[in-house]
Short mmCIF file of C-alpha atoms in Angstrom, two decimals:
data_model
loop_
_atom_site.label_atom_id
_atom_site.label_comp_id
_atom_site.label_asym_id
_atom_site.label_seq_id
_atom_site.Cartn_x
_atom_site.Cartn_y
_atom_site.Cartn_z
CA UNK A 1270 9.62 -11.76 -9.70
CA UNK A 1271 7.21 -14.41 -8.45
CA UNK A 1272 8.82 -16.59 -5.78
CA UNK A 1273 7.46 -20.02 -4.86
CA UNK A 1274 8.31 -22.27 -1.91
CA UNK A 1275 7.63 -25.99 -2.25
CA UNK A 1276 7.58 -28.02 0.94
CA UNK A 1277 7.04 -31.76 0.63
CA UNK A 1278 8.89 -34.61 2.31
CA UNK A 1279 8.08 -36.95 -0.61
CA UNK A 1280 10.82 -36.46 -3.21
CA UNK A 1281 8.65 -37.82 -6.04
CA UNK A 1282 5.93 -35.26 -5.32
CA UNK A 1283 8.46 -32.47 -5.00
CA UNK A 1284 9.99 -33.31 -8.38
CA UNK A 1285 6.54 -33.48 -9.94
CA UNK A 1286 5.62 -30.04 -8.59
CA UNK A 1287 8.88 -28.48 -9.79
CA UNK A 1288 8.30 -30.04 -13.22
CA UNK A 1289 4.91 -28.35 -13.40
CA UNK A 1290 6.45 -25.03 -12.42
CA UNK A 1291 9.17 -25.38 -15.09
CA UNK A 1292 6.57 -26.17 -17.74
CA UNK A 1293 4.48 -23.19 -16.69
CA UNK A 1294 7.55 -20.96 -16.77
CA UNK A 1295 8.30 -22.08 -20.34
CA UNK A 1296 4.79 -21.12 -21.46
CA UNK A 1297 4.71 -17.82 -19.54
CA UNK A 1298 7.98 -16.21 -20.54
CA UNK A 1299 6.64 -12.79 -19.52
CA UNK A 1300 6.63 -13.82 -15.83
CA UNK A 1301 9.90 -14.15 -13.95
CA UNK A 1302 9.41 -17.16 -11.64
CA UNK A 1303 11.81 -18.57 -9.10
CA UNK A 1304 11.23 -21.49 -6.77
CA UNK A 1305 12.91 -23.22 -3.91
CA UNK A 1306 12.15 -26.75 -2.78
CA UNK A 1307 12.29 -27.87 0.86
CA UNK A 1308 12.27 -31.55 1.80
CA UNK A 1309 11.26 -30.87 5.39
CA UNK A 1310 9.09 -28.31 7.14
CA UNK A 1311 11.94 -27.47 9.49
CA UNK A 1312 14.10 -26.30 6.57
CA UNK A 1313 11.35 -24.01 5.31
CA UNK A 1314 10.89 -22.62 8.83
CA UNK A 1315 14.64 -21.95 9.07
CA UNK A 1316 14.40 -20.00 5.83
CA UNK A 1317 11.45 -18.00 7.20
CA UNK A 1318 13.35 -17.34 10.42
CA UNK A 1319 16.19 -15.87 8.37
CA UNK A 1320 13.77 -13.32 6.90
CA UNK A 1321 13.19 -14.93 3.50
CA UNK A 1322 9.55 -15.12 2.44
CA UNK A 1323 7.79 -16.20 -0.75
CA UNK A 1324 4.81 -15.09 -2.80
CA UNK A 1325 3.35 -18.61 -2.97
CA UNK A 1326 3.76 -21.56 -0.60
CA UNK A 1327 2.92 -25.02 -1.95
CA UNK A 1328 2.71 -27.27 1.09
CA UNK A 1329 2.10 -30.91 1.81
CA UNK A 1330 -0.18 -31.40 4.79
CA UNK A 1331 1.22 -34.62 6.30
CA UNK A 1332 4.93 -34.45 7.04
CA UNK A 1333 7.07 -35.81 9.86
CA UNK A 1334 7.81 -33.65 12.86
CA UNK A 1335 5.64 -30.74 11.81
CA UNK A 1336 2.50 -30.92 9.70
CA UNK A 1337 1.51 -28.49 6.98
CA UNK A 1338 -0.94 -26.69 9.25
CA UNK A 1339 1.83 -25.89 11.71
CA UNK A 1340 3.96 -24.66 8.81
CA UNK A 1341 1.05 -22.51 7.65
CA UNK A 1342 0.81 -20.96 11.12
CA UNK A 1343 4.54 -20.25 11.06
CA UNK A 1344 4.20 -18.66 7.62
CA UNK A 1345 1.37 -16.44 8.84
CA UNK A 1346 3.42 -15.32 11.84
CA UNK A 1347 6.03 -13.80 9.51
CA UNK A 1348 4.17 -13.35 6.21
CA UNK A 1349 0.59 -12.10 6.12
CA UNK A 1350 0.43 -11.80 2.32
CA UNK A 1351 1.90 -15.01 0.92
CA UNK A 1352 -0.54 -17.36 -0.78
CA UNK A 1353 -0.71 -20.77 0.91
CA UNK A 1354 -1.85 -23.73 -1.17
CA UNK A 1355 -2.02 -27.23 0.28
CA UNK A 1356 -1.30 -30.08 -2.13
CA UNK A 1357 -2.43 -33.31 -0.51
CA UNK A 1358 -4.61 -36.36 -0.91
CA UNK A 1359 -5.86 -36.06 2.69
CA UNK A 1360 -9.27 -34.44 3.11
CA UNK A 1361 -9.37 -34.55 6.89
CA UNK A 1362 -7.55 -31.24 7.42
CA UNK A 1363 -9.42 -29.19 4.83
CA UNK A 1364 -11.40 -27.02 7.25
CA UNK A 1365 -8.37 -26.46 9.49
CA UNK A 1366 -6.41 -25.19 6.48
CA UNK A 1367 -8.55 -22.09 6.32
CA UNK A 1368 -7.47 -21.06 9.84
CA UNK A 1369 -4.22 -19.93 8.20
CA UNK A 1370 -6.15 -18.33 5.34
CA UNK A 1371 -5.11 -20.95 2.81
CA UNK A 1372 -5.99 -19.97 -0.72
CA UNK A 1373 -6.65 -23.57 -1.77
CA UNK A 1374 -6.61 -27.05 -0.31
#
């Protein structure tokens, strides 16, 4: 099973991302895909603290309280293998994203 975490405080973006995942899942019936959406970085961190990790993390970079880079650092502290992908329109954090070994920005 391929597990995906989506973390974006913008509900429109979150729905759009989940729609893309559903469409992909329809086309790739040979891959078992699950996903969980988080509307705040704190909720994703609580999940990580409880021992739940994901194969792929789709993260927004600019969120209230805790930015995506901080979330990426938290992910790396508990999950060295998960793929981190930042989905954002902001270019200013691109180089910093690779400090947490982001796969894509």
